[in-house]
XYZ file of C-alpha atoms in Angstrom:
666
model
C 91.323 29.434 -94.732
C 88.388 27.454 -95.172
C 85.133 29.136 -94.073
C 82.907 27.714 -91.279
C 80.583 27.237 -94.416
C 82.929 25.243 -96.397
C 83.794 23.196 -93.447
C 80.210 22.259 -92.834
C 80.099 21.159 -96.470
C 82.654 18.711 -95.835
C 80.294 16.785 -93.514
C 76.924 15.755 -95.109
C 74.346 14.892 -92.703
C 75.067 11.683 -90.758
C 78.403 10.834 -92.766
C 80.214 7.950 -90.785
C 81.959 5.223 -92.107
C 80.717 1.458 -91.598
C 83.918 1.023 -89.651
C 83.252 4.132 -87.131
C 79.477 2.872 -86.758
C 80.979 -0.504 -85.413
C 83.409 0.654 -82.674
C 81.957 0.860 -79.072
C 79.950 3.652 -77.849
C 81.195 5.263 -74.583
C 78.853 3.674 -72.630
C 80.230 0.647 -73.308
C 84.001 1.418 -72.125
C 85.439 0.830 -69.111
C 88.890 1.723 -69.092
C 90.729 4.262 -71.284
C 93.995 6.368 -71.694
C 94.066 10.187 -72.176
C 97.042 12.206 -73.686
C 97.273 15.745 -74.113
C 100.347 18.061 -74.968
C 98.462 21.671 -75.324
C 100.208 22.359 -78.476
C 102.369 25.503 -78.332
C 103.664 28.304 -80.591
C 107.181 27.169 -79.514
C 106.853 23.712 -80.140
C 109.387 22.449 -82.782
C 108.879 18.464 -83.076
C 105.136 17.484 -82.352
C 104.799 14.063 -83.908
C 108.624 13.589 -85.131
C 109.136 10.768 -82.958
C 105.967 9.124 -83.175
C 105.799 5.877 -84.929
C 103.161 3.010 -85.688
C 105.306 0.508 -84.111
C 105.402 2.594 -80.940
C 101.630 3.539 -80.894
C 100.957 -0.064 -81.816
C 102.939 -1.573 -78.867
C 100.849 0.830 -76.418
C 97.553 -0.279 -77.900
C 98.348 -3.951 -78.162
C 99.520 -4.145 -74.511
C 97.500 -1.718 -72.684
C 94.475 -2.511 -74.734
C 92.368 0.500 -74.040
C 88.514 0.715 -74.442
C 88.922 4.177 -75.702
C 91.774 6.684 -76.138
C 91.730 10.660 -76.145
C 94.154 12.470 -78.086
C 95.163 16.184 -78.010
C 93.605 18.399 -80.665
C 93.567 21.711 -79.195
C 94.994 22.769 -75.560
C 94.082 25.904 -73.593
C 96.892 27.884 -75.570
C 94.474 27.537 -78.522
C 96.865 26.258 -81.485
C 95.825 23.527 -83.060
C 97.437 19.873 -83.131
C 96.759 19.428 -86.446
C 97.111 21.215 -90.117
C 94.325 23.605 -90.253
C 92.526 25.504 -92.756
C 90.422 26.973 -90.080
C 92.667 28.805 -87.627
C 96.167 28.496 -86.761
C 97.997 25.584 -86.203
C 101.371 25.082 -83.914
C 104.352 25.833 -86.266
C 105.833 22.810 -84.432
C 103.982 19.866 -86.119
C 106.392 17.870 -87.954
C 104.201 14.820 -88.352
C 100.099 15.059 -87.950
C 99.613 12.578 -85.257
C 95.847 12.361 -85.636
C 95.926 10.115 -89.037
C 98.264 7.867 -87.358
C 96.035 7.661 -84.114
C 92.942 7.126 -86.019
C 94.527 4.492 -88.247
C 95.455 2.189 -85.572
C 92.549 2.672 -83.204
C 90.196 2.070 -86.029
C 92.038 -1.119 -87.089
C 91.370 -2.227 -83.431
C 87.969 -1.173 -83.011
C 88.556 1.569 -80.365
C 86.970 4.838 -80.449
C 89.300 7.805 -80.570
C 88.048 11.266 -78.748
C 89.618 14.359 -78.679
C 90.863 16.646 -75.945
C 89.663 20.097 -77.353
C 89.812 23.029 -75.171
C 86.743 24.927 -75.033
C 86.134 28.445 -73.254
C 89.661 28.734 -72.495
C 91.628 29.607 -75.924
C 94.354 32.257 -75.181
C 95.115 32.634 -78.764
C 91.680 33.401 -79.922
C 91.573 36.480 -77.681
C 94.736 37.177 -78.566
C 93.750 37.446 -82.131
C 90.289 39.054 -81.602
C 90.344 41.059 -78.190
C 86.534 41.526 -78.961
C 86.018 37.966 -78.192
C 88.025 38.044 -74.510
C 85.818 37.882 -71.151
C 85.553 41.391 -69.522
C 86.531 41.481 -65.747
C 84.707 43.468 -63.084
C 87.389 46.159 -63.531
C 86.823 46.425 -67.406
C 90.026 44.439 -68.154
C 90.068 42.029 -70.995
C 90.953 38.155 -70.002
C 94.130 36.860 -71.806
C 92.804 33.339 -71.568
C 89.004 33.035 -71.305
C 86.741 34.082 -74.202
C 83.277 35.621 -73.841
C 80.243 33.385 -74.007
C 78.538 36.701 -75.815
C 81.274 37.031 -78.550
C 81.564 34.955 -81.929
C 84.252 32.919 -80.521
C 82.128 29.910 -80.450
C 80.185 30.128 -84.070
C 83.368 31.616 -85.982
C 86.169 29.576 -84.334
C 85.327 26.707 -81.856
C 82.401 24.859 -83.891
C 84.191 25.288 -87.350
C 87.249 23.728 -85.707
C 85.495 20.892 -84.241
C 84.116 20.216 -87.688
C 86.975 20.406 -89.622
C 88.362 17.705 -87.107
C 85.768 15.331 -87.686
C 85.829 15.904 -91.481
C 89.613 14.947 -91.600
C 89.867 12.124 -88.633
C 86.310 10.698 -88.469
C 86.632 10.922 -84.672
C 84.155 9.687 -82.319
C 83.761 12.524 -80.023
C 85.397 15.239 -78.016
C 86.344 15.648 -74.506
C 86.248 19.362 -74.024
C 88.237 21.036 -71.419
C 88.484 24.312 -70.163
C 84.911 24.831 -69.583
C 82.923 25.057 -66.662
C 85.885 25.197 -64.296
C 87.443 27.878 -66.870
C 84.345 30.237 -66.777
C 84.062 33.262 -64.935
C 81.482 36.176 -64.341
C 81.870 38.256 -67.672
C 81.359 42.032 -68.124
C 81.332 42.105 -71.732
C 79.579 45.052 -73.236
C 77.159 42.129 -74.697
C 76.476 40.827 -71.566
C 75.695 44.252 -69.540
C 73.547 45.014 -72.525
C 71.658 41.941 -72.149
C 71.436 42.366 -68.134
C 70.063 45.690 -68.436
C 67.183 44.121 -70.723
C 66.180 42.086 -67.319
C 65.214 45.501 -65.545
C 67.410 44.663 -62.542
C 69.620 47.831 -62.786
C 71.961 49.565 -65.052
C 75.023 48.168 -63.952
C 75.567 44.596 -63.264
C 76.976 43.990 -59.610
C 80.651 43.109 -59.407
C 81.180 41.490 -55.969
C 79.335 39.590 -53.211
C 77.061 41.620 -51.144
C 75.958 43.816 -53.788
C 72.155 43.820 -54.722
C 71.283 40.949 -57.362
C 75.005 39.429 -56.876
C 73.363 35.562 -56.801
C 71.019 36.705 -59.577
C 73.966 37.846 -61.920
C 75.794 34.601 -61.283
C 72.799 32.661 -62.080
C 72.290 34.704 -65.284
C 76.100 33.890 -66.008
C 75.456 30.102 -65.630
C 72.415 30.437 -67.755
C 74.432 31.787 -70.702
C 77.047 29.144 -69.966
C 74.397 26.457 -70.588
C 73.183 28.325 -74.007
C 76.873 27.961 -75.323
C 76.933 24.412 -74.856
C 73.746 23.715 -76.249
C 74.700 25.880 -79.118
C 77.999 24.110 -80.171
C 76.754 20.825 -78.998
C 73.588 21.226 -81.528
C 75.712 22.816 -84.588
C 78.620 19.855 -84.305
C 75.887 17.102 -84.170
C 73.819 18.582 -86.894
C 76.372 17.097 -89.126
C 77.764 14.528 -87.286
C 74.962 13.057 -85.022
C 76.521 10.134 -83.978
C 79.435 12.076 -82.191
C 79.878 11.753 -78.424
C 80.585 14.939 -76.809
C 81.535 15.731 -72.954
C 82.187 18.928 -70.890
C 85.081 18.012 -68.416
C 83.250 18.044 -65.268
C 79.891 19.115 -66.080
C 77.151 17.660 -63.604
C 80.136 16.721 -60.894
C 80.833 18.871 -57.766
C 81.868 21.541 -60.028
C 78.277 21.972 -61.662
C 75.941 20.258 -59.047
C 72.834 20.729 -60.988
C 70.192 18.189 -62.139
C 71.504 17.327 -65.438
C 69.650 18.296 -68.389
C 72.240 19.560 -71.067
C 72.935 17.408 -74.151
C 76.061 15.830 -73.562
C 76.708 12.160 -74.015
C 78.910 11.148 -70.941
C 80.260 12.716 -67.880
C 83.830 12.864 -66.832
C 86.263 14.727 -64.679
C 89.901 14.490 -64.477
C 91.108 14.483 -60.378
C 94.644 15.662 -59.645
C 96.632 16.879 -56.766
C 97.751 15.589 -53.303
C 95.520 13.168 -51.528
C 93.797 12.226 -54.690
C 91.758 9.386 -53.329
C 89.925 11.894 -50.967
C 89.062 13.753 -54.036
C 88.034 10.966 -55.982
C 85.663 9.517 -53.385
C 83.605 12.576 -53.540
C 83.325 12.842 -57.154
C 82.977 9.297 -58.192
C 79.975 9.142 -55.557
C 78.342 12.426 -56.851
C 78.964 11.362 -60.823
C 77.254 8.162 -60.020
C 74.377 10.029 -58.816
C 74.162 12.168 -61.589
C 74.674 9.352 -64.004
C 71.840 7.565 -62.434
C 69.518 10.534 -63.139
C 70.594 11.358 -66.360
C 71.191 7.710 -67.789
C 74.538 9.051 -69.033
C 77.664 6.969 -68.788
C 80.525 8.507 -66.616
C 84.178 7.816 -65.783
C 87.165 9.772 -63.777
C 90.418 10.190 -64.952
C 93.526 9.865 -62.418
C 96.315 11.721 -63.693
C 99.406 9.401 -64.207
C 101.836 11.913 -62.385
C 101.603 14.426 -59.823
C 101.544 18.103 -61.274
C 104.169 20.705 -61.003
C 102.507 22.939 -58.175
C 102.212 19.825 -55.695
C 106.031 19.925 -55.149
C 109.194 21.851 -55.819
C 110.457 19.992 -58.727
C 107.589 19.560 -61.198
C 105.646 16.306 -62.855
C 106.290 13.523 -60.842
C 105.056 9.769 -62.403
C 103.128 7.687 -60.218
C 104.088 3.772 -59.694
C 101.407 1.414 -60.632
C 100.437 0.460 -57.136
C 99.554 4.063 -56.305
C 97.170 4.200 -59.733
C 95.660 1.009 -58.497
C 94.824 2.356 -55.554
C 93.126 5.444 -56.934
C 91.156 3.176 -59.435
C 89.565 1.235 -56.636
C 87.666 4.507 -55.562
C 86.134 4.673 -58.932
C 85.586 1.212 -59.883
C 83.948 0.595 -56.602
C 81.246 3.314 -57.451
C 80.412 1.327 -60.786
C 82.287 3.921 -63.231
C 84.878 3.654 -65.933
C 88.433 4.793 -65.238
C 91.043 6.570 -67.191
C 94.543 7.677 -66.982
C 96.215 10.971 -68.116
C 99.630 10.627 -69.611
C 101.778 12.895 -71.557
C 103.957 11.587 -74.479
C 107.011 13.169 -75.479
C 106.543 16.794 -77.362
C 107.676 14.811 -80.118
C 105.093 11.991 -79.427
C 106.866 9.145 -78.252
C 105.162 6.899 -75.673
C 107.747 5.656 -73.654
C 108.160 1.865 -72.298
C 108.377 2.525 -68.859
C 104.772 4.369 -69.061
C 103.533 1.336 -71.226
C 104.433 -1.077 -68.874
C 102.633 1.017 -65.889
C 99.756 1.356 -67.902
C 99.394 -2.260 -68.889
C 99.921 -3.271 -65.316
C 97.280 -0.937 -64.188
C 94.789 -2.077 -66.888
C 95.064 -5.620 -66.089
C 94.222 -4.818 -62.422
C 91.142 -2.963 -63.415
C 90.040 -5.795 -65.737
C 90.449 -8.304 -63.078
C 87.718 -6.147 -61.168
C 85.407 -5.103 -64.175
C 82.873 -7.816 -64.383
C 81.874 -7.326 -60.569
C 82.204 -3.315 -60.896
C 81.307 -1.550 -64.185
C 77.865 -0.600 -64.183
C 76.896 -2.195 -60.802
C 74.415 0.087 -58.683
C 74.569 1.033 -55.088
C 73.232 -1.008 -52.325
C 74.140 1.789 -49.528
C 71.430 2.755 -46.882
C 73.295 5.953 -46.380
C 74.268 9.381 -48.158
C 75.990 12.868 -47.458
C 73.883 15.620 -48.571
C 75.596 17.732 -51.341
C 74.495 21.273 -51.268
C 74.130 23.121 -54.416
C 72.315 25.649 -52.645
C 75.023 26.384 -50.288
C 77.705 26.620 -53.147
C 75.685 28.668 -55.205
C 74.284 31.116 -52.389
C 77.978 31.195 -50.625
C 80.656 30.038 -53.173
C 81.170 33.618 -55.045
C 81.500 31.977 -58.260
C 79.690 30.369 -61.255
C 81.114 26.783 -60.921
C 83.670 24.786 -59.009
C 86.291 24.146 -58.092
C 84.915 25.174 -55.154
C 88.108 25.293 -52.669
C 87.472 25.497 -49.040
C 83.780 25.614 -49.284
C 84.135 21.787 -50.319
C 85.610 20.959 -46.864
C 82.592 19.937 -44.847
C 81.472 17.593 -47.650
C 85.063 16.105 -48.376
C 85.849 15.768 -44.478
C 82.449 14.474 -43.222
C 82.441 11.701 -46.217
C 86.101 10.823 -45.237
C 85.204 10.365 -41.536
C 82.251 8.234 -42.165
C 84.280 6.293 -44.709
C 86.970 5.857 -42.176
C 84.342 4.348 -39.822
C 83.745 1.524 -42.504
C 80.192 2.923 -43.638
C 79.195 2.436 -47.047
C 78.158 5.806 -48.028
C 76.711 7.819 -51.050
C 76.208 11.456 -52.274
C 72.654 12.819 -52.313
C 72.717 15.772 -54.526
C 70.238 18.210 -53.051
C 68.272 18.125 -56.222
C 67.457 14.461 -56.198
C 64.755 12.660 -54.259
C 65.963 11.079 -51.182
C 66.192 7.217 -51.685
C 68.464 6.612 -48.488
C 67.323 5.529 -44.784
C 70.086 7.472 -43.160
C 71.577 11.154 -44.359
C 74.422 13.120 -43.257
C 74.243 16.939 -43.485
C 77.837 18.478 -43.383
C 78.452 21.815 -42.253
C 77.460 23.751 -45.113
C 76.932 27.539 -44.723
C 73.318 27.718 -46.282
C 71.247 24.349 -47.200
C 68.282 26.342 -47.493
C 65.042 26.276 -45.263
C 62.997 24.125 -47.677
C 65.730 21.480 -47.656
C 65.794 21.561 -43.827
C 62.225 21.234 -43.477
C 61.840 18.415 -45.951
C 64.423 16.345 -44.269
C 63.020 17.105 -40.824
C 59.432 15.817 -41.971
C 60.946 12.683 -43.540
C 62.690 12.231 -39.984
C 59.053 12.155 -38.605
C 58.437 9.191 -41.219
C 61.319 7.277 -39.946
C 64.639 8.787 -41.865
C 67.620 8.930 -39.594
C 69.732 12.268 -40.050
C 72.860 13.456 -38.718
C 73.536 17.269 -38.961
C 76.561 19.111 -38.682
C 77.782 22.901 -38.088
C 76.534 26.097 -36.346
C 74.596 27.450 -39.363
C 72.647 24.121 -39.567
C 72.215 24.236 -35.672
C 70.499 27.783 -35.918
C 68.703 26.595 -39.044
C 67.162 23.159 -37.669
C 66.337 24.606 -33.920
C 62.942 25.649 -34.676
C 62.476 22.452 -36.610
C 63.779 19.935 -33.891
C 63.195 21.744 -30.700
C 66.253 22.857 -29.049
C 66.808 26.654 -28.105
C 69.695 28.800 -29.121
C 72.075 30.536 -27.013
C 73.439 33.676 -28.490
C 75.607 33.779 -31.816
C 78.116 31.029 -32.816
C 81.792 31.458 -31.601
C 85.020 30.671 -32.466
C 85.744 28.126 -29.769
C 88.488 26.090 -28.567
C 86.766 22.733 -28.226
C 88.309 19.535 -26.883
C 85.872 16.311 -27.091
C 86.911 13.695 -24.892
C 86.883 10.098 -26.884
C 87.695 6.747 -25.472
C 91.301 7.438 -25.881
C 92.064 10.585 -26.766
C 90.698 14.175 -27.045
C 89.410 15.268 -30.207
C 90.791 18.797 -31.149
C 87.892 20.380 -32.703
C 88.571 24.132 -32.638
C 86.032 26.436 -34.887
C 82.547 27.950 -35.062
C 80.459 26.235 -32.576
C 76.979 26.973 -31.378
C 75.729 26.825 -27.918
C 72.137 25.417 -27.195
C 69.647 24.480 -24.444
C 69.499 21.035 -25.354
C 65.746 20.841 -24.238
C 64.242 17.296 -24.655
C 67.584 15.960 -26.228
C 70.086 13.791 -25.077
C 73.683 14.854 -24.957
C 75.800 12.570 -26.946
C 79.054 14.023 -26.186
C 80.729 17.630 -24.764
C 83.469 19.722 -25.401
C 85.900 21.152 -23.099
C 87.694 24.562 -23.257
C 91.025 22.886 -22.485
C 92.006 19.189 -22.614
C 90.877 18.519 -18.789
C 87.550 16.414 -18.932
C 87.046 17.377 -15.246
C 86.054 20.912 -16.031
C 82.297 21.599 -16.851
C 81.665 20.752 -20.728
C 79.448 21.857 -23.100
C 77.201 19.964 -25.599
C 78.829 18.848 -28.822
C 76.315 16.572 -29.841
C 72.436 16.088 -29.371
C 70.243 13.354 -30.117
C 66.315 13.826 -30.511
C 63.650 11.497 -31.437
C 61.129 12.863 -34.127
C 58.088 10.898 -34.748
C 59.307 7.482 -36.261
C 62.807 8.788 -37.081
C 65.851 10.531 -34.979
C 68.067 13.306 -35.374
C 71.847 13.812 -34.016
C 72.934 17.606 -34.117
C 76.597 18.198 -34.087
C 76.911 21.875 -33.074
C 80.233 22.526 -34.575
C 82.209 22.382 -37.818
C 83.102 18.791 -37.668
C 83.486 17.818 -41.440
C 86.132 20.678 -41.997
C 87.670 19.698 -39.035
C 88.251 16.314 -40.203
C 89.335 17.530 -43.776
C 92.011 19.711 -42.065
C 93.356 17.035 -39.757
C 91.929 13.362 -40.551
C 92.525 13.033 -36.757
C 91.770 9.414 -35.269
C 89.829 11.194 -32.312
C 87.388 13.295 -34.531
C 86.969 10.011 -36.613
C 86.211 8.222 -33.283
C 83.736 10.999 -32.519
C 81.948 11.027 -35.819
C 81.928 7.511 -35.638
C 79.931 7.669 -32.232
C 77.415 10.261 -33.537
C 76.613 8.045 -36.525
C 76.201 4.846 -34.432
C 73.793 6.906 -32.188
C 71.385 6.624 -35.415
C 71.532 2.641 -35.340
C 73.513 -0.320 -36.567
C 75.458 0.184 -39.747
C 75.107 -2.163 -42.680
C 78.988 -3.503 -42.148
C 81.014 -3.942 -39.386
C 84.801 -4.730 -39.550
C 86.096 -6.437 -36.399
C 89.294 -4.125 -36.326
C 87.940 -0.802 -36.315
C 91.439 0.998 -36.852
C 92.266 -0.757 -40.500
C 92.385 1.843 -43.358
C 89.909 -0.198 -45.531
C 87.056 1.993 -47.760
C 83.807 0.035 -47.774
C 81.131 -0.074 -50.766
C 78.169 -2.016 -51.019
C 76.922 -2.457 -54.620
C 74.351 -4.796 -56.338
C 74.608 -6.623 -59.567
C 71.305 -8.316 -60.082
C 70.466 -10.681 -57.295
C 74.153 -10.193 -56.128
C 75.342 -8.329 -53.197
C 79.116 -7.023 -53.821
C 81.264 -6.104 -51.038
C 83.895 -3.715 -52.427
C 86.985 -3.424 -49.940
C 89.770 -0.685 -50.906
C 92.845 -0.721 -48.641
C 93.935 2.997 -48.586
C 96.989 2.221 -46.179
C 99.928 4.486 -47.241
C 98.029 6.913 -49.535
C 99.759 9.701 -51.015
C 98.865 13.039 -49.127
C 101.735 15.513 -49.492
C 103.798 16.993 -52.521
C 106.895 16.283 -50.852
C 105.714 12.521 -50.684
C 104.503 12.508 -54.181
C 104.579 8.780 -54.901
C 103.579 5.513 -53.414
C 105.411 2.276 -54.569
C 104.101 -0.145 -51.601
C 100.948 -0.664 -50.427
C 101.015 -2.756 -47.623
C 98.632 -5.763 -47.031
C 96.022 -5.315 -44.556
C 95.734 -8.446 -41.941
C 92.492 -10.559 -42.016
C 89.556 -9.219 -39.988
C 86.042 -10.447 -39.029
C 83.017 -9.067 -41.126
C 79.500 -8.695 -40.259
C 77.120 -7.791 -43.046
C 73.068 -7.135 -42.360
C 71.517 -9.213 -45.183
C 67.777 -10.141 -45.714
C 68.439 -13.498 -46.771
C 71.179 -15.983 -46.271
C 73.526 -16.661 -49.339
C 74.118 -19.764 -51.342
C 77.889 -18.598 -51.752
C 80.496 -16.162 -50.799
C 83.401 -15.563 -52.824
C 86.456 -13.549 -52.327
C 87.006 -12.008 -55.907
C 89.218 -11.688 -58.206
C 91.078 -14.784 -56.388
C 87.777 -16.934 -56.714
C 88.230 -18.051 -53.417
C 85.305 -19.532 -51.499
C 84.716 -18.267 -48.040
C 83.294 -20.050 -44.839
C 80.666 -18.223 -43.498
C 77.723 -18.112 -41.022
C 74.226 -16.580 -41.484
C 72.100 -16.004 -38.603
C 69.387 -13.776 -37.529
C 69.744 -11.633 -40.556
C 73.511 -11.219 -40.208
C 76.525 -13.051 -42.410
C 79.696 -13.271 -40.611
C 82.791 -14.297 -42.324
C 86.524 -13.727 -42.318
C 87.898 -11.279 -44.715
C 91.411 -12.639 -45.969
C 94.495 -10.349 -46.219
C 93.421 -7.296 -48.335
C 96.167 -6.436 -51.041
C 94.637 -3.082 -52.576
C 91.218 -3.859 -53.779
C 89.083 -6.863 -53.616
C 85.593 -7.854 -53.858
C 83.231 -10.113 -51.640
C 80.613 -11.580 -53.893
C 77.736 -12.962 -52.286
C 74.914 -14.868 -54.425
């Protein structure tokens, strides 16, 4: 096998063909397709049925801006014949030369799916490279960031792939989300050098636990800097992404030297998942200047139902794409060819249809910027203090943010995500029922309220945190409570942890009852306070987590009531029941109103697919604008809409909404 030095010698500094330099960069890409197979030791026919005719049909019908293809999965076996480390014994035909030839001929960049931290073969062959858990057991999947794995195996593998196939970049998987606290002897030795104790803490609650987690995070950052620098030293034009970096999984201010941001969302209720991630990545992209995209799985995964992979119809993927496109990002779809490498015509047809749908909206979606005046606070502080792990997925800890965002969107509000490391750029902010947003964040928000910010705060922990800042008195400790909030038509079941208070100068917006009997004495559920030039609404219970758990219409109505107490929204739809997600965007002088029909969205494993999205009826729209428009156009149909503009409000009627349309206002 080749040594790392020999591999590096294959790539003189800056070596890249003229053809490769002419291919578009990731920042200019909008729609892509991802394939991975995770080659295995028991494969027998990798590449056997792959043909230029089949791949050409895919490329010419779907016309992706980029393709991502497998090179190494989590098993650790390489997908190409290698002189660096072991290749899958099942390679009948090397797929990568064919993919490279056909994509290069069409000017399409080719990226490789490549598993990083997670490499089961590496730890099997080199137990000393394995992560060690708190009980001293060696991990069978995760490599140690304190081992020689990156320098002796991962970097040589990446350099060999670049040398052999002149690929345009790597989408590195099995990274942050596959990284856990490591008690490797080298990690323990480095910890002792900090002088914080002879032994590293093993669980939450022990001394220096959060310091230990941050110590581990910094090692991940160092690992990523190292492999990116070493690979790009030989191939500086290569573009590298670490899957889910600077998403909600790693909710930090961007600073590491990756070239683009990306993640693959999957599972049930995919629209809800994509909503939060798309909005977060949009803010990370704005802060870093790096392009971003999200990847929808073209099928439901095995653990969401009883039978295994179930492929999604085109209508379902179109609906999912709208969430991403409406936030200005790129969109890609993950499919698996057969183990033998063939892409079935049925899958090509679905990809072609979804691609056409996205292309029709590209001009008025890609790289647009938000025009929303409101955002939901995303708390890195709470997750890093209370999440108990290095990085996401965070599981139930995310419920407050997911639920509150969904509830506000269900009220037809255009909402961004406000990472707590960013500067507040919004007039209205909603704080979900996080466990610990930090006193400094709370104080900063209250100071902004005094200068005019409109703030909604939810949750018992936040009720306690904001009490001395806002001016109400706490009554005892938070209690698990049977809480029924009376809305116009129904009771909202809001059972959970509630904080009782003495309202003081506040106005009670809503009360809850211990049973569904509103004639009994109620307890304040939501309070409103004027502070300086602004206003605060305090919801004293876990309304975000409750909505995430139920998506009940009465809870949606309660959240809408609390939000409207802060002032008129930017957009109003005539029929409040309609399942329409709204996103206000800007493109130069144009205002763009994206409207997504999320009726009949997939939410449960035993209802895995959606083949029909029922069109929604016409409805009236009111949109606050600083000046009157010259034209209002229903896109992508190009249909001019009649409108009225008076006293700063634009009024028009939406035609029937199929899946995703855009009102272009110029």
